Every structure is written in structure tokens, then in C-alpha cells.
XYZ file of C-alpha atoms in Angstrom:
156
model
C 17.659 -3.689 9.632
C 14.529 -4.134 8.962
C 13.183 -3.660 12.336
C 14.751 -0.502 11.441
C 13.219 0.360 7.909
C 10.189 -1.019 9.390
C 9.659 2.506 12.228
C 10.182 4.285 9.321
C 7.984 3.740 7.463
C 5.698 4.093 10.167
C 7.081 7.571 11.409
C 6.835 8.330 7.490
C 4.436 10.541 6.510
C 2.320 11.704 3.112
C 3.819 14.371 1.808
C 0.186 16.430 1.405
C -0.842 15.048 4.584
C 2.179 16.948 5.888
C 1.404 20.676 3.496
C -1.898 20.187 5.507
C -0.133 19.657 9.100
C 2.428 22.595 8.241
C -0.861 25.268 7.599
C -2.861 24.111 10.869
C 0.663 25.048 12.636
C 1.097 27.984 10.792
C -2.960 28.734 11.051
C -3.022 27.768 14.943
C 0.558 30.504 15.495
C -1.801 33.644 13.087
C -3.871 33.359 15.202
C -3.179 33.060 18.907
C -0.303 36.020 17.785
C -3.443 37.465 16.586
C -4.684 37.253 19.727
C -1.846 38.048 21.566
C -1.268 40.992 19.373
C -5.279 42.434 19.942
C -4.830 42.065 23.326
C -2.333 44.575 23.962
C -4.358 46.695 22.331
C -6.064 47.167 23.890
C -4.148 47.210 27.455
C -2.828 49.373 26.366
C -5.594 52.034 25.252
C -7.325 51.755 28.613
C -3.942 52.298 30.024
C -4.830 55.836 27.415
C -7.535 56.398 29.502
C -6.988 55.471 32.816
C -3.421 58.339 31.605
C -6.420 61.060 30.420
C -9.198 60.656 33.168
C -6.102 60.807 35.105
C -4.324 64.260 34.238
C -8.368 65.954 34.446
C -8.877 64.636 37.682
C -5.825 65.125 39.260
C -5.650 68.959 36.623
C -9.199 70.028 38.102
C -8.498 69.292 42.113
C -7.976 72.601 43.025
C -11.013 74.416 40.697
C -13.063 71.377 42.915
C -11.729 70.864 45.783
C -10.063 74.109 47.459
C -11.570 77.727 47.257
C -9.063 79.391 47.202
C -9.087 78.458 42.653
C -12.866 78.101 43.067
C -13.369 82.393 44.014
C -11.464 83.049 41.487
C -13.713 81.061 38.795
C -16.834 82.425 37.355
C -20.026 80.280 37.483
C -19.836 78.909 33.915
C -16.718 78.367 34.810
C -16.182 76.576 37.688
C -19.448 74.150 37.049
C -17.683 73.720 33.693
C -14.486 72.084 35.331
C -17.166 69.716 38.047
C -18.992 68.231 35.143
C -15.419 67.436 33.674
C -14.145 66.307 36.155
C -16.866 63.896 38.662
C -17.193 62.597 34.594
C -13.515 61.532 34.935
C -14.233 59.835 37.976
C -17.383 57.919 36.924
C -15.183 57.151 34.008
C -12.496 56.177 36.687
C -14.983 53.189 37.783
C -14.190 51.673 34.292
C -11.552 52.306 34.220
C -8.970 52.505 37.654
C -8.653 50.280 40.201
C -9.753 49.297 42.889
C -6.797 51.201 45.351
C -7.222 54.565 43.372
C -11.378 54.186 43.927
C -11.395 53.920 47.169
C -8.849 56.405 47.386
C -9.788 58.519 45.762
C -13.035 58.718 47.304
C -11.102 59.375 50.697
C -10.110 62.288 50.198
C -13.327 63.855 47.828
C -15.047 63.072 51.438
C -13.185 65.720 52.546
C -14.195 68.360 50.995
C -17.564 67.811 49.183
C -20.880 67.135 50.969
C -21.943 63.761 48.662
C -26.467 64.448 48.486
C -29.257 63.627 50.657
C -29.451 59.932 51.653
C -32.249 58.888 49.847
C -29.814 60.183 46.922
C -27.775 57.904 47.822
C -29.633 54.920 48.341
C -31.931 54.902 45.826
C -32.923 52.844 43.444
C -31.461 54.215 40.156
C -28.339 54.751 42.103
C -27.496 51.614 43.284
C -29.103 50.566 39.441
C -26.530 52.863 37.478
C -23.466 51.844 40.680
C -24.781 47.465 39.496
C -23.602 48.890 35.674
C -20.071 50.600 36.753
C -19.958 47.338 38.545
C -20.623 45.133 35.916
C -18.924 46.670 33.332
C -15.790 46.439 35.685
C -15.919 42.926 35.341
C -17.253 42.780 31.758
C -13.769 43.999 30.943
C -11.655 41.965 33.190
C -10.819 44.452 36.110
C -11.305 42.527 39.221
C -13.090 44.157 41.535
C -14.766 44.037 45.280
C -16.391 47.136 45.496
C -19.708 47.602 45.837
C -22.427 50.124 45.127
C -22.317 51.266 48.715
C -18.236 52.505 47.216
C -19.514 54.615 43.981
C -20.242 58.259 44.973
C -22.771 60.786 43.551
C -22.385 64.470 43.127
C -25.028 67.316 42.518
C -23.113 69.807 40.308
C -24.850 73.687 41.106
């Protein structure tokens, strides 16, 4: 009986300490919940951004890639479509996975003549590509893309 009392005395905790422990557990629980809630919000925002960019690219494909569509447009409309389309391509580098970017590059290479090698391999072009790759990594996108995967386009 004495051993049991000693055991209970060892287990019992000061009521003030119990309140502190319970408060700490509540605070840690709140912090964990807030972290995962914020992470989920960021993931939702990225999905929305991806979806918006994909929609722009898909809706702009005919106007940029296929002459039957571009012939119907005024020069101003054609430039507007091209600027929106290639702006969305730049944004893909922030949000899309490697597979999407590579597939898009392969497709677009069929229709668009990229700028000269001097532009593609220039120091400013490579630095821009490095910035976009660094942003991708910073926002948590695992990537195997390199500077050479980025496509530069001249809109005229």
C-alpha cells in the first residue's frame, strides 16, 4: 500500500503546473493547425494561379500557332494575344511542373521560331532563366529544368 501511495505522489503534478502544461499543449496545437492551414491556403492559391495560366495558354494557342486564326486578327489583336500567351508561358515557370514545361516547349517549338542563338545564350537571358529557376525552388517546386529549357520569344 505504501508503494502505491509513493507512486501516486510521484505521478501527481502541481495544479499550477497542470495549467501551464495544458496551455502549452493548446498553443502548440494551435500553431500546428495554423501552419497546415496556411500551407493549404498557399497550395490552393498556386493551383488557382496554375489554372489561370493554363486557361490563357489553351485559349491563346489557336491565335498564336495557327495561321488560319491569326489571319483573321488585326495586327494589334495578334500582338495582344501573343503578349498574353507568352506572359502566361513565363508564369508557367513559377507554377507548372517540369513535365508541363517540357511538353509545352516541344509543342511550341513546332510553330514558333525562337530568337537567334545570340539572344538565347546571352548573359541576360541566362540570368533571367536562373532567376525563374531560383523562384521555382524557393516556392517549393522540385525541378530538374536548367537555364537551357527556358524559351525566349520575340513578339513583333
